[in-house]
Short mmCIF file of C-alpha atoms and ligand atoms in Angstrom, two decimals:
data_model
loop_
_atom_site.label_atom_id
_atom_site.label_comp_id
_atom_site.label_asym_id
_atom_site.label_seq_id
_atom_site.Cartn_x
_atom_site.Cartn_y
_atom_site.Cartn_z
CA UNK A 1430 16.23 1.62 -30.05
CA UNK A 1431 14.91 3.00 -26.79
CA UNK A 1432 13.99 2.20 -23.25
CA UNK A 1433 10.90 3.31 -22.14
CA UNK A 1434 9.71 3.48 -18.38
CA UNK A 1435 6.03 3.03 -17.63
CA UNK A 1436 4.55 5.17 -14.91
CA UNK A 1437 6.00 8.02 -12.97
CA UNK A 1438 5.23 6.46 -9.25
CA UNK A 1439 7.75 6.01 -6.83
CA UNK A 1440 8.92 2.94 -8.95
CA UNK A 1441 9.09 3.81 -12.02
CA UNK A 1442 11.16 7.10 -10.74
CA UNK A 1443 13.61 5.58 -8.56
CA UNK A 1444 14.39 3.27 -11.69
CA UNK A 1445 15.17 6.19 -13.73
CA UNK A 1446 17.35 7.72 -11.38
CA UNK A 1447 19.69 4.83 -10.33
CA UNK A 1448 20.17 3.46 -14.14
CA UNK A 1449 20.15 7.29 -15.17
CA UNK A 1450 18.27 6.64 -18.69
CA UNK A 1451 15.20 5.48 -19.98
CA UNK A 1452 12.46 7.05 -21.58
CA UNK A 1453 9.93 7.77 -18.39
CA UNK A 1454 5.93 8.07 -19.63
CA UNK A 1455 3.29 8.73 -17.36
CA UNK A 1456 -0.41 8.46 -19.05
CA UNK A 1457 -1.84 11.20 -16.14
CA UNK A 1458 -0.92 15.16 -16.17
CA UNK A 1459 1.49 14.95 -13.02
CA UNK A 1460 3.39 12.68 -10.66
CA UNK A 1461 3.74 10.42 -8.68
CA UNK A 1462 1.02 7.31 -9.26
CA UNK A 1463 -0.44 5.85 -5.88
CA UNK A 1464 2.31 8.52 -3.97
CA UNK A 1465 0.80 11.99 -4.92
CA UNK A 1466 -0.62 14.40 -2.99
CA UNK A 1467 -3.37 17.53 -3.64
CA UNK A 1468 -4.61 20.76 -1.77
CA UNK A 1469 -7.91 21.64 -1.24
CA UNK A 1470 -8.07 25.31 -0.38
CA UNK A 1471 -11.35 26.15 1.58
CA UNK A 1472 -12.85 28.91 3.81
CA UNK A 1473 -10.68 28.34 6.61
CA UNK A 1474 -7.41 27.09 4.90
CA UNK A 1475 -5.37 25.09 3.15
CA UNK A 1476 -5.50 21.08 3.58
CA UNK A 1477 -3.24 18.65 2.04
CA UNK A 1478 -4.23 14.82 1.26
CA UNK A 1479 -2.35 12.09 0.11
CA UNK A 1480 -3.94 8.87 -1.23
CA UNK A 1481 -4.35 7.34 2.39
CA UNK A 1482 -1.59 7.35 4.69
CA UNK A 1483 1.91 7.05 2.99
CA UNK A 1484 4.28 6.94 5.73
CA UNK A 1485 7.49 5.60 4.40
CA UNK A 1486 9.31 2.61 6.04
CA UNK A 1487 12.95 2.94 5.35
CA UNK A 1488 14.17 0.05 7.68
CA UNK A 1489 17.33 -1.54 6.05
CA UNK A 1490 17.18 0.53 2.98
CA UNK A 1491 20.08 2.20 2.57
CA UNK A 1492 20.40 2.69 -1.64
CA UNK A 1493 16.98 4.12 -1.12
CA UNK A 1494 18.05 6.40 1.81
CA UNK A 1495 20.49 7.44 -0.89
CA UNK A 1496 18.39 8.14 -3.73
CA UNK A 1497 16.83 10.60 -0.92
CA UNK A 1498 19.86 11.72 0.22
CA UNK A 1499 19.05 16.20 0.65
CA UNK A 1500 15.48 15.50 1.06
CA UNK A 1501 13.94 16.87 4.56
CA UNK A 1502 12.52 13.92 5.96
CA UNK A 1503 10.97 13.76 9.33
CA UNK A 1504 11.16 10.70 11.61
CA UNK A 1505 8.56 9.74 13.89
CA UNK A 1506 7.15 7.52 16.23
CA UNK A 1507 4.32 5.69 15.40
CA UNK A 1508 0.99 6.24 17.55
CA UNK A 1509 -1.62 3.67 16.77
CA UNK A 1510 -4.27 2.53 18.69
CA UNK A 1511 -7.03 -0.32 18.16
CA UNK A 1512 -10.75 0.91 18.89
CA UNK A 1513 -11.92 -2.91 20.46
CA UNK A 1514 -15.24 -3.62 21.97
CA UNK A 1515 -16.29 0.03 22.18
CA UNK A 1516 -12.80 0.54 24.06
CA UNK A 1517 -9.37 1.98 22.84
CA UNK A 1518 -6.27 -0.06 22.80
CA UNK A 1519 -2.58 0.68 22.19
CA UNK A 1520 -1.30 -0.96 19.27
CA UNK A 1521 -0.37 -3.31 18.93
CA UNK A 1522 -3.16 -5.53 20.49
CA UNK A 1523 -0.88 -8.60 21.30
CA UNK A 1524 0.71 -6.56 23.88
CA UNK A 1525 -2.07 -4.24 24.98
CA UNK A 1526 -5.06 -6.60 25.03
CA UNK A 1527 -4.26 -6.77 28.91
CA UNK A 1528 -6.00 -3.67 29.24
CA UNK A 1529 -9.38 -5.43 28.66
CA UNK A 1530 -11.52 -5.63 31.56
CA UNK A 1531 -12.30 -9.51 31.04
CA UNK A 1532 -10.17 -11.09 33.37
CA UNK A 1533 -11.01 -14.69 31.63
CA UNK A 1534 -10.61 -12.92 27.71
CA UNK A 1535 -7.51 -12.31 29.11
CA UNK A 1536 -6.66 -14.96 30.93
CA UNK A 1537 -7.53 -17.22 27.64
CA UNK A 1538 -5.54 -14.87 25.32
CA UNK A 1539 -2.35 -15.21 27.34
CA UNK A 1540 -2.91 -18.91 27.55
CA UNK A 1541 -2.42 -19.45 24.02
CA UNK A 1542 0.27 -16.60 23.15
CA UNK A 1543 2.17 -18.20 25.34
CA UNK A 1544 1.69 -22.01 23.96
CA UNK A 1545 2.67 -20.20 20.54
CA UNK A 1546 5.77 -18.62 21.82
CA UNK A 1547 6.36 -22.14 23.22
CA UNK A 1548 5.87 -23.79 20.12
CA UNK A 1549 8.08 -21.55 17.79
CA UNK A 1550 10.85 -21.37 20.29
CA UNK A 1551 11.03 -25.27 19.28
CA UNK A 1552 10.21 -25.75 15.29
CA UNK A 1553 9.57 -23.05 12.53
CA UNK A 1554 6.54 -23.20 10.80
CA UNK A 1555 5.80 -22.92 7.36
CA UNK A 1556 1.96 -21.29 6.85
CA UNK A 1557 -0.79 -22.73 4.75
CA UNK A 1558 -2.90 -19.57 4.31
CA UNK A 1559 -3.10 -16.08 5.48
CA UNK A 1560 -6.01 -17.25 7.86
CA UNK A 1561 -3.25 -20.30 9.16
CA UNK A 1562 -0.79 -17.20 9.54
CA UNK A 1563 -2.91 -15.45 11.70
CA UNK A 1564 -4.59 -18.57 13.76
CA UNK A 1565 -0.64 -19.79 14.23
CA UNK A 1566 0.32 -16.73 15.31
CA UNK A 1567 -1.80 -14.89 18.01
CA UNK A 1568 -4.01 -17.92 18.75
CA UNK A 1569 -7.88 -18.49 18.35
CA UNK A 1570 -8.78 -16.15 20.71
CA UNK A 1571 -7.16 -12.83 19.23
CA UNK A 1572 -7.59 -14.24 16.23
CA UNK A 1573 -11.51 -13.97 16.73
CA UNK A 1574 -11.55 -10.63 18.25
CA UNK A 1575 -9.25 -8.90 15.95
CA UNK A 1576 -7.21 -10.01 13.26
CA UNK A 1577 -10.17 -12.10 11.76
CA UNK A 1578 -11.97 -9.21 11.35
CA UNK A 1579 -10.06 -6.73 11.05
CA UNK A 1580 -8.10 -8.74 7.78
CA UNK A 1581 -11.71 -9.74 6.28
CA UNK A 1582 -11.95 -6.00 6.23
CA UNK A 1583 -9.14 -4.62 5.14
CA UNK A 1584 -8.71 -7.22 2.28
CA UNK A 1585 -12.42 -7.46 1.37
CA UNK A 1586 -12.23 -11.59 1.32
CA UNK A 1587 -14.65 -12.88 4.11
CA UNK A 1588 -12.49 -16.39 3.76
CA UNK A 1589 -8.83 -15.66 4.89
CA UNK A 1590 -7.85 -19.43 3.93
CA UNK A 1591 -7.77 -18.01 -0.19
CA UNK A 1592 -5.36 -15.49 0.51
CA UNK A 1593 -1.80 -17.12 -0.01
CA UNK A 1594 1.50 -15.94 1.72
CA UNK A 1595 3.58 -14.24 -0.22
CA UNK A 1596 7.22 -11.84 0.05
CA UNK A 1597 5.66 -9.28 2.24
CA UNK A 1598 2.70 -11.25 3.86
CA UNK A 1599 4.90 -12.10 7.26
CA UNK A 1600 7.22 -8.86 7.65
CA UNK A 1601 3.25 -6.54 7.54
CA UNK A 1602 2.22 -8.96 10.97
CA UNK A 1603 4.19 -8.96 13.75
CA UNK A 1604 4.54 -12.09 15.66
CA UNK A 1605 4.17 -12.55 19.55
CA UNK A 1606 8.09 -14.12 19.38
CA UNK A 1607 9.57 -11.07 17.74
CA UNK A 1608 10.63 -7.68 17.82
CA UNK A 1609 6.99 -6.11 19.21
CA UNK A 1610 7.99 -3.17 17.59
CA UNK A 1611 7.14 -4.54 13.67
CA UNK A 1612 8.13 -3.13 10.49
CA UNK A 1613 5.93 0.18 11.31
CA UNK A 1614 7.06 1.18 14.96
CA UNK A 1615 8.83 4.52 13.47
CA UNK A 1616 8.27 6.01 9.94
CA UNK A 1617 9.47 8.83 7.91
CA UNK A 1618 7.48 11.52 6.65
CA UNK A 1619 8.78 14.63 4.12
CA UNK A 1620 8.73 17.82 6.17
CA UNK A 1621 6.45 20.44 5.27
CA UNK A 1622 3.33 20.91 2.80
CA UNK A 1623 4.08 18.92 -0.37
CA UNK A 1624 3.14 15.85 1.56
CA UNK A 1625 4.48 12.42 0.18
CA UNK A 1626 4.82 13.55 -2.86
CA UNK A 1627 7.96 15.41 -1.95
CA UNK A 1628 8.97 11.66 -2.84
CA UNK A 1629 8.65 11.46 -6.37
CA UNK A 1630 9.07 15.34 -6.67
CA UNK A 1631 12.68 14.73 -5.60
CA UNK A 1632 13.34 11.74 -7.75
CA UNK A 1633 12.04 13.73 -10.71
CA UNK A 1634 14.59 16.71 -10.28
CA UNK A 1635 16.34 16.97 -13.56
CA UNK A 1636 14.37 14.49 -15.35
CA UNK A 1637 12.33 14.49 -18.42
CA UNK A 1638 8.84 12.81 -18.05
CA UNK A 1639 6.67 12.61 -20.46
CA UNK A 1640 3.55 13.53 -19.05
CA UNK A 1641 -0.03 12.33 -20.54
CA UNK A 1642 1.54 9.73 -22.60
CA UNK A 1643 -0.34 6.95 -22.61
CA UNK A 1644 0.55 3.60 -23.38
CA UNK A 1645 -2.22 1.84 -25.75
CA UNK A 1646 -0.53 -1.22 -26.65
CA UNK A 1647 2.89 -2.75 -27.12
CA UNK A 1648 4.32 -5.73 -29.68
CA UNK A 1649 6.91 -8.53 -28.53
CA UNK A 1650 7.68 -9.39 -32.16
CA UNK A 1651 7.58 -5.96 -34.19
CA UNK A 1652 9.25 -4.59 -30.83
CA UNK A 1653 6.73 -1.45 -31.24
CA UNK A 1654 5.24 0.47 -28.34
CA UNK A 1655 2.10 2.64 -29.02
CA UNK A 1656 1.53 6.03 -26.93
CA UNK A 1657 -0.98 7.96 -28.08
CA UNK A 1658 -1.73 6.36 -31.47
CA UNK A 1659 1.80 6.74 -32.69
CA UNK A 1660 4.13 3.44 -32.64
CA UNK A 1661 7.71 3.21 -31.77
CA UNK A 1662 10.64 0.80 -31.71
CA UNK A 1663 11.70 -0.70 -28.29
CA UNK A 1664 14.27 -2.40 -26.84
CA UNK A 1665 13.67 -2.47 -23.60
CA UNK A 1666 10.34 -1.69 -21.31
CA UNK A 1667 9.99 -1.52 -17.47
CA UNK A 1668 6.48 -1.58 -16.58
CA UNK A 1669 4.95 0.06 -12.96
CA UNK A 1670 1.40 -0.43 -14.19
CA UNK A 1671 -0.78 -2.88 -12.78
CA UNK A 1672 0.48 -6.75 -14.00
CA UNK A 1673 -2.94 -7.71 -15.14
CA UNK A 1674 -3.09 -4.45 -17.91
CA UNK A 1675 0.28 -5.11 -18.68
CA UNK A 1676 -0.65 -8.49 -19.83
CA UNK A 1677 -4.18 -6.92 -21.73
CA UNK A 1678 -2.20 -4.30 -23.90
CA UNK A 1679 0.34 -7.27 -25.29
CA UNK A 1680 -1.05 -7.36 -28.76
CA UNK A 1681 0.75 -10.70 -29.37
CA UNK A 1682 0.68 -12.48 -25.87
CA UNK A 1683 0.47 -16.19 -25.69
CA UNK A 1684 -2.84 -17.23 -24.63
CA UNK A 1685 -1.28 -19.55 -21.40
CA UNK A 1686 -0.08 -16.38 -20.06
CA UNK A 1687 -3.71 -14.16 -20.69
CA UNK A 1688 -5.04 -17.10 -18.92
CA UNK A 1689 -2.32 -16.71 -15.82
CA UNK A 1690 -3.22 -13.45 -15.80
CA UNK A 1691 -6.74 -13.23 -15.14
CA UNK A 1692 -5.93 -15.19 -12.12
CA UNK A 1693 -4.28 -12.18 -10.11
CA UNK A 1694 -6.96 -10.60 -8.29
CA UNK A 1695 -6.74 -7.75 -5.59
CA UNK A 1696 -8.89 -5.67 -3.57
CA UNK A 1697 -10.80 -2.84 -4.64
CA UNK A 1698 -10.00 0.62 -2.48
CA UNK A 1699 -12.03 4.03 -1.05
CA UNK A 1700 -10.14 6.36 0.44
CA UNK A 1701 -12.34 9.28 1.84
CA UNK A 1702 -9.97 12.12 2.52
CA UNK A 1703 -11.44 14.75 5.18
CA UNK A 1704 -10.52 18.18 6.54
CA UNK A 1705 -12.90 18.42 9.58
CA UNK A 1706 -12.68 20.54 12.65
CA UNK A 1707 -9.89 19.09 15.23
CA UNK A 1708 -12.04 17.63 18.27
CA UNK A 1709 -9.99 16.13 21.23
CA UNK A 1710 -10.62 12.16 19.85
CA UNK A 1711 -8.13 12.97 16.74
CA UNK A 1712 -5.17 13.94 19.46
CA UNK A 1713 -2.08 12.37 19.46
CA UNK A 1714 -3.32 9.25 16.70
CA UNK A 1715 -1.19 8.88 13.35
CA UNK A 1716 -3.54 6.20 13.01
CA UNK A 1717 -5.91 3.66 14.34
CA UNK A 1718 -7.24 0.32 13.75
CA UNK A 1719 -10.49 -0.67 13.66
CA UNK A 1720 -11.69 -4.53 13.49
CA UNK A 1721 -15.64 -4.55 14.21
CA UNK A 1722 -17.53 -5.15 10.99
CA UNK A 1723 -20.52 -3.16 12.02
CA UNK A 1724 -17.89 0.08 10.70
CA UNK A 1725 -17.24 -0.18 7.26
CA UNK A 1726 -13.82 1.27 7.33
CA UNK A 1727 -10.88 -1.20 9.24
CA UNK A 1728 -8.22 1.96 9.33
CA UNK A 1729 -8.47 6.27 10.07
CA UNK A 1730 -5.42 8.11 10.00
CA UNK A 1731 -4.33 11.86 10.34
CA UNK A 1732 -1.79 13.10 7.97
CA UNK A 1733 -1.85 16.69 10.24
CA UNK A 1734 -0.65 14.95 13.49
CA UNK A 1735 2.43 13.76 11.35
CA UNK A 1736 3.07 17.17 9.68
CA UNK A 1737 1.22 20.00 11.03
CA UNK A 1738 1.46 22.09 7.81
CA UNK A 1739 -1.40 19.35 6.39
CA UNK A 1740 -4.25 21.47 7.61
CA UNK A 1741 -5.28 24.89 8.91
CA UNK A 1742 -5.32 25.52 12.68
CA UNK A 1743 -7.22 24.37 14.57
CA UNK A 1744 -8.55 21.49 11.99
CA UNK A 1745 -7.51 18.13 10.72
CA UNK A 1746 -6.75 16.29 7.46
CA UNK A 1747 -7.31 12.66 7.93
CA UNK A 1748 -8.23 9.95 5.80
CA UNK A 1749 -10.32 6.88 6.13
CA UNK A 1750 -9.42 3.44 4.56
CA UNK A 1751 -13.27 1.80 3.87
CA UNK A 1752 -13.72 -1.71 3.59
CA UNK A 1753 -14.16 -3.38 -0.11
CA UNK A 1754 -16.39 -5.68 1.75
CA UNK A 1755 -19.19 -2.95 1.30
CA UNK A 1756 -18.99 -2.11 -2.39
CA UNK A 1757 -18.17 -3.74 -5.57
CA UNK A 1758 -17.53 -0.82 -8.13
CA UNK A 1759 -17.08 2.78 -7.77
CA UNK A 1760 -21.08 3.73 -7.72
CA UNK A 1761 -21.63 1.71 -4.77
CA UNK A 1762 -18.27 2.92 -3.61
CA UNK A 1763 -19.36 6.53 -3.56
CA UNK A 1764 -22.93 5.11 -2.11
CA UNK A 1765 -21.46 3.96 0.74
CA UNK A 1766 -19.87 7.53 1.74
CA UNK A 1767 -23.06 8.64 3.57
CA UNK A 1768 -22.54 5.57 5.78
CA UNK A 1769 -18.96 6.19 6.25
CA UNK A 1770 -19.86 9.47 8.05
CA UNK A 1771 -22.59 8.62 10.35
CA UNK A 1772 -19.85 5.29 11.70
CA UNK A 1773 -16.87 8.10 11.94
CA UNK A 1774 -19.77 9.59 13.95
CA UNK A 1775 -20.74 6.98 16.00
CA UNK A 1776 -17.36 6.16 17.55
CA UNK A 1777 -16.57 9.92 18.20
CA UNK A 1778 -14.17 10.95 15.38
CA UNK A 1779 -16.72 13.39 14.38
CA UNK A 1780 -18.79 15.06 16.79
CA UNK A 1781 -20.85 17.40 14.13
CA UNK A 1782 -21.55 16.84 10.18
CA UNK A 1783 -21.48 20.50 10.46
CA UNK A 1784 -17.50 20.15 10.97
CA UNK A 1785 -16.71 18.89 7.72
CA UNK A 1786 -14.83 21.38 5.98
CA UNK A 1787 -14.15 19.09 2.81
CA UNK A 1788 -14.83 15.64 1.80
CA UNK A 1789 -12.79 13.85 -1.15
CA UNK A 1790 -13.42 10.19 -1.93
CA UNK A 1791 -11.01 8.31 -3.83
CA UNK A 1792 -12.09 4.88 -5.56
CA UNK A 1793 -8.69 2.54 -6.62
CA UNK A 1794 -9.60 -0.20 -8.81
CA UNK A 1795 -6.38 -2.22 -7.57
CA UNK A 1796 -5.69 -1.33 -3.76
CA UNK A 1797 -3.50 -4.90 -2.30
CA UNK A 1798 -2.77 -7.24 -4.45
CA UNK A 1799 -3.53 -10.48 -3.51
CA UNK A 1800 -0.57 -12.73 -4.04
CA UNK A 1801 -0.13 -15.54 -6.62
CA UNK A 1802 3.40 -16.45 -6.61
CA UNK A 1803 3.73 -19.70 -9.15
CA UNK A 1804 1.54 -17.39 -11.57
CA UNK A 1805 3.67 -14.24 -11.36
CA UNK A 1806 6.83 -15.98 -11.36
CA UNK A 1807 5.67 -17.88 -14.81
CA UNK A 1808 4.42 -14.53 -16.01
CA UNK A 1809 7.60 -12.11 -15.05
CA UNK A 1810 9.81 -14.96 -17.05
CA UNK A 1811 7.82 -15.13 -19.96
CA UNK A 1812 7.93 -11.23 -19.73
CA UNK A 1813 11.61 -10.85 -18.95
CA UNK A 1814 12.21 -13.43 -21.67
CA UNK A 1815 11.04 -10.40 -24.21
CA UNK A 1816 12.82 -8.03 -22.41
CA UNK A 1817 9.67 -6.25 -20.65
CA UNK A 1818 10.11 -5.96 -16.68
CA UNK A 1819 7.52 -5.73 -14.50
CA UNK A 1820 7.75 -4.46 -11.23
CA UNK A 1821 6.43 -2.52 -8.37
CA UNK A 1822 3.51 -2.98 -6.08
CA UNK A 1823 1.30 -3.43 -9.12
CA UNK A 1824 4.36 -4.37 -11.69
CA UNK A 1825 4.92 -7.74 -9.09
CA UNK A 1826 1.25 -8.02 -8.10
CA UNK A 1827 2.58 -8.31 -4.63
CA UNK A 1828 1.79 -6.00 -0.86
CA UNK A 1829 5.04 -4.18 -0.78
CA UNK A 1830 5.59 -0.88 0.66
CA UNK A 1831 7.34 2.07 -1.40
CA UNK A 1832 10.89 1.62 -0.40
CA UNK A 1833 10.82 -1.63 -1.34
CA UNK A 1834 9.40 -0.76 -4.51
CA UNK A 1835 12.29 1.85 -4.77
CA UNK A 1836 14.94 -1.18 -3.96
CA UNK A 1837 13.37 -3.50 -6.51
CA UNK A 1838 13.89 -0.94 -8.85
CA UNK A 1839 17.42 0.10 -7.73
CA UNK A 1840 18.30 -3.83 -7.81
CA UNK A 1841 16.55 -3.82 -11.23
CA UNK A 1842 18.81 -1.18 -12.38
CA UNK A 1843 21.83 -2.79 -11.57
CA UNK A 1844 21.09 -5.97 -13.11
CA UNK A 1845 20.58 -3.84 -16.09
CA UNK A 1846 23.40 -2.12 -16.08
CA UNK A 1847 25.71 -4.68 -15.76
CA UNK A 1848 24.70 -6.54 -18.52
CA UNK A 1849 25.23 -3.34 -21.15
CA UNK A 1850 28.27 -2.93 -19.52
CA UNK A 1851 28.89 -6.63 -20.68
CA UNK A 1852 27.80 -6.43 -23.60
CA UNK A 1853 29.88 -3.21 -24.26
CA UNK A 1854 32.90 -5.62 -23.34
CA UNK A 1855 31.79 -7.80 -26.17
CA UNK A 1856 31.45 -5.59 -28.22
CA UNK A 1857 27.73 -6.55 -29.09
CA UNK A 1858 25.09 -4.20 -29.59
C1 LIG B 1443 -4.28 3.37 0.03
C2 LIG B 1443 -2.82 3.07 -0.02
C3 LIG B 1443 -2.04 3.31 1.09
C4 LIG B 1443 -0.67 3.03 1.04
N1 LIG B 1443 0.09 3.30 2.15
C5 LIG B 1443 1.43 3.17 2.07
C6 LIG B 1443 2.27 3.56 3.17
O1 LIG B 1443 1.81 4.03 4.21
N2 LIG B 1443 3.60 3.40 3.03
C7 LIG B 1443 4.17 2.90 1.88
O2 LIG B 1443 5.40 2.84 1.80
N3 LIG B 1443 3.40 2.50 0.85
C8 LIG B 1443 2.06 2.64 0.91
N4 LIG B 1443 1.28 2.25 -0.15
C9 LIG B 1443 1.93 1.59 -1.30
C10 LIG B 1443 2.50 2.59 -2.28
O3 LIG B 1443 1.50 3.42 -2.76
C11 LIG B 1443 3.11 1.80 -3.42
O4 LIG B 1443 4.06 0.89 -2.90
C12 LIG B 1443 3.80 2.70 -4.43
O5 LIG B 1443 3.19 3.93 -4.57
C13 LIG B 1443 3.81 1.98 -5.77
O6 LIG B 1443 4.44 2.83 -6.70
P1 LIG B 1443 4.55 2.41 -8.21
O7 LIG B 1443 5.33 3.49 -8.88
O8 LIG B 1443 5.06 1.02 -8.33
O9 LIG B 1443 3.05 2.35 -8.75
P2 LIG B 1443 2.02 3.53 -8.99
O10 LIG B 1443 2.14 4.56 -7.94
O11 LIG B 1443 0.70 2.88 -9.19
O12 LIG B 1443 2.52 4.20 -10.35
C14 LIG B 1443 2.28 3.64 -11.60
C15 LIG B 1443 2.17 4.78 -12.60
O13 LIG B 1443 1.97 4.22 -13.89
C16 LIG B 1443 1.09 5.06 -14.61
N5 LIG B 1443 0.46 4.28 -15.70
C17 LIG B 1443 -0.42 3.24 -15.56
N6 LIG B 1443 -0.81 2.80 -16.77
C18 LIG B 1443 -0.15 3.56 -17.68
C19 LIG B 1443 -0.14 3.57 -19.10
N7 LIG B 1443 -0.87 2.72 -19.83
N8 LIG B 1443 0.68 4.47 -19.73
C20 LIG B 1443 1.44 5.33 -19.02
N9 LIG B 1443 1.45 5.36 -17.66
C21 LIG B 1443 0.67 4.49 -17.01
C22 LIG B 1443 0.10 5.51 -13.55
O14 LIG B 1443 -0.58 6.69 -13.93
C23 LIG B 1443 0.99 5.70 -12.33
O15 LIG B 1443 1.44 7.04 -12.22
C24 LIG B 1443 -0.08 2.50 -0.13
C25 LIG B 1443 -0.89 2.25 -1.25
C26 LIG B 1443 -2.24 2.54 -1.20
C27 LIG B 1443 -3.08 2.27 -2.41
#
């Protein structure tokens, strides 16, 4: 009996290649899930688009670093900036919001980081809330003129008090009494055109994926898969798909754990890719923040100031992150792309509609997941328990980053491994 391996993302490859079997389907034509990249080839050029920025954060990864080992990856610096109160700001705003010419905003800001620093240099504090996280943090003050905001934005919840803390909540915001550098000061980037999905390319060398096989439904007692109408006999699955489907294509789930499920939520994403004429604003940004709800994107970011083979000379390919606070579903989505332009417009990141080369918009039906902890860990047992693994960003229905997606599986693969190796010892099958 087999093991099959849901989804060909970053995941669902680096799994395959540290346990070195498994049966790896992917329901869509190529690679790579949330990680893949396209061309668009226009009058002037070529331009190159992931889905939004995927910069890769290897800090204290090392397996992963070795799953990568030959691949040409570039490391950089990051260079962010906040656009605050019609000004720009150096990222990130805890250190640069000095720069404001409010002597008393400042004044009031430093004030409370300090009290904070104060405060944790004496007791750790555990959080109640994302909201409490970000109040306890930077203080009221920042709080108000950025994070609030700029969260309510990105996460498409106006009430930051629902969102609970999970694994990755703390390491994504960097606190006033640590490293100022965060978890994003440098990044890695693969050199040259393929963009990040050099990634998954190179985990896929020497693999066989089965490509358009889609999984319709799958049976805990019978132990049968179905991909593409036809059953089969499993013994083991490892799931990259998002939790919540997982859950839906369980012919004979338990209805406690169909009712967990339709707890998870997460936000909704647009991503509206752009290869536009370079004008002097995109210079020198890999990507900027931006908190003030009158835009209705929170982040813009240029994949050709990271690798300059992204877009044509003398143009960029940039993408714009669009807050789920403006749309529901995909119609309204793509309704709101008009809007989009004329803000990108408005604060100078295009001077001309005339200068758009190409325009792609990208809807995701599951963008961050919000996180649920007590449910997912009663849902991964019950799972695990059949011998189904869940994992990944969407697997875990948690806001991880790909390398720790890659480790999860690399971990995953161990654990794996060592128990056929036990129960090769045994001598049980
Ligand atoms: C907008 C955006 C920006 C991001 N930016 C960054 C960043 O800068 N840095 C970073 O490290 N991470 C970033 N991430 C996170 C990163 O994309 C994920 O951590 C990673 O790609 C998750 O990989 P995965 O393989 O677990 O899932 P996925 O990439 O979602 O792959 C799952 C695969 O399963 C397949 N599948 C689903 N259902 C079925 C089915 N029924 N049958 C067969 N196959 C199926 C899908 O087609 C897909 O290929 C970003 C994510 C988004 C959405």
């Amino acid at each position: 009996m087999s093991m099959y391996i849901i989804g060909a993302g970053v995941t669902g490859l680096a799994f395959a290649s540290a346990l070195g079997r498994g049966k790896v389907l992917e329901s869509a034509p190529e690679l790579g899930g949330k990680a893949s990249s396209y061309h668009v080839h226009t009058a002037v050029g070529k331009f190159t688009f992931d889905i939004g920025g995927h910069w890769f954060h290897l800090q204290n990864a090392p397996k992963v670093m070795q799953l990568l080992d030959d691949l040409p990856l570039e490391k950089h610096v990051r260079q962010a900036f906040v656009y605050w109160d019609n000004k720009w700001f150096d990222f990130p705003i805890q250190q640069s919001y000095k720069a404001h010419p409010d002597h008393r905003l400042v004044d009031q800001i430093e004030y409370e980081l300090t009290a904070i620093t104060s405060e944790a240099a004496t007791k750790s504090r555990g959080y109640l809330n994302y909201s409490d996280m970000l109040l306890h943090s930077y203080g009221p003050t920042l709080f108000e003129c950025f994070f609030r905001d700029y969260n309510v934005k990105m996460f498409g919840v106006p009430n930051l008090s629902q969102i609970q803390i999970g694994q990755y909540e703390e390491v994504r915001n960097v606190r006033t009494n640590q490293s100022i550098e965060g978890y994003n000061h440098y990044f890695y980037y693969p050199r040259g055109e393929l963009g990040a999905s050099a990634i998954p390319l190179h985990l896929a060398q020497n693999k066989q994926i089965h490509f358009n096989s889609h999984v319709q439904s799958i049976n805990l007692h019978k132990q049968t898969i179905t991909i593409n109408n036809q059953a089969s006999p499993w013994k083991t699955i490892v799931s990259t798909m998002p939790l919540p489907k997982l859950i839906d294509m369980i012919t004979d789930v338990d209805r406690d754990i169909v009712y967990l499920s339709q707890q998870l939520q997460s936000s909704k994403g647009l991503i509206l890719n752009l290869g536009v004429k370079r004008n002097p604003m995109h210079v020198n940004k890999s990507w900027v923040y931006i908190p003030d709800l009158k835009y209705r994107f929170y982040r813009i970011g240029f994949y050709s100031n990271v690798e300059s083979k992204m877009a044509p000379e003398g143009y960029s390919s940039m993408y714009v992150e669009c807050s789920p606070l403006y749309f529901q579903n995909q119609k309204e989505a793509l309704n709101l792309v008009p809007h989009v332009i004329k803000d990108l417009m408005d604060i100078g990141m295009i001077e001309d509609e005339r200068d758009i080369i190409t325009l792609r918009p990208i809807y995701l039906e599951h963008n961050y997941c919000l996180p649920n902890s007590k449910v997912t860990a009663h849902i991964q047992s019950y799972l695990r328990r059949h011998g189904i693994y869940s994992i990944g960003r969407y697997g875990s229905w948690h806001w991880s980053s790909q390398h720790e997606d890659m480790q999860q599986a690399i971990t995953l693969a161990e654990e794996l491994d060592a128990v056929s190796n036990f129960r090769d010892m045994l001598g049980v099958r």
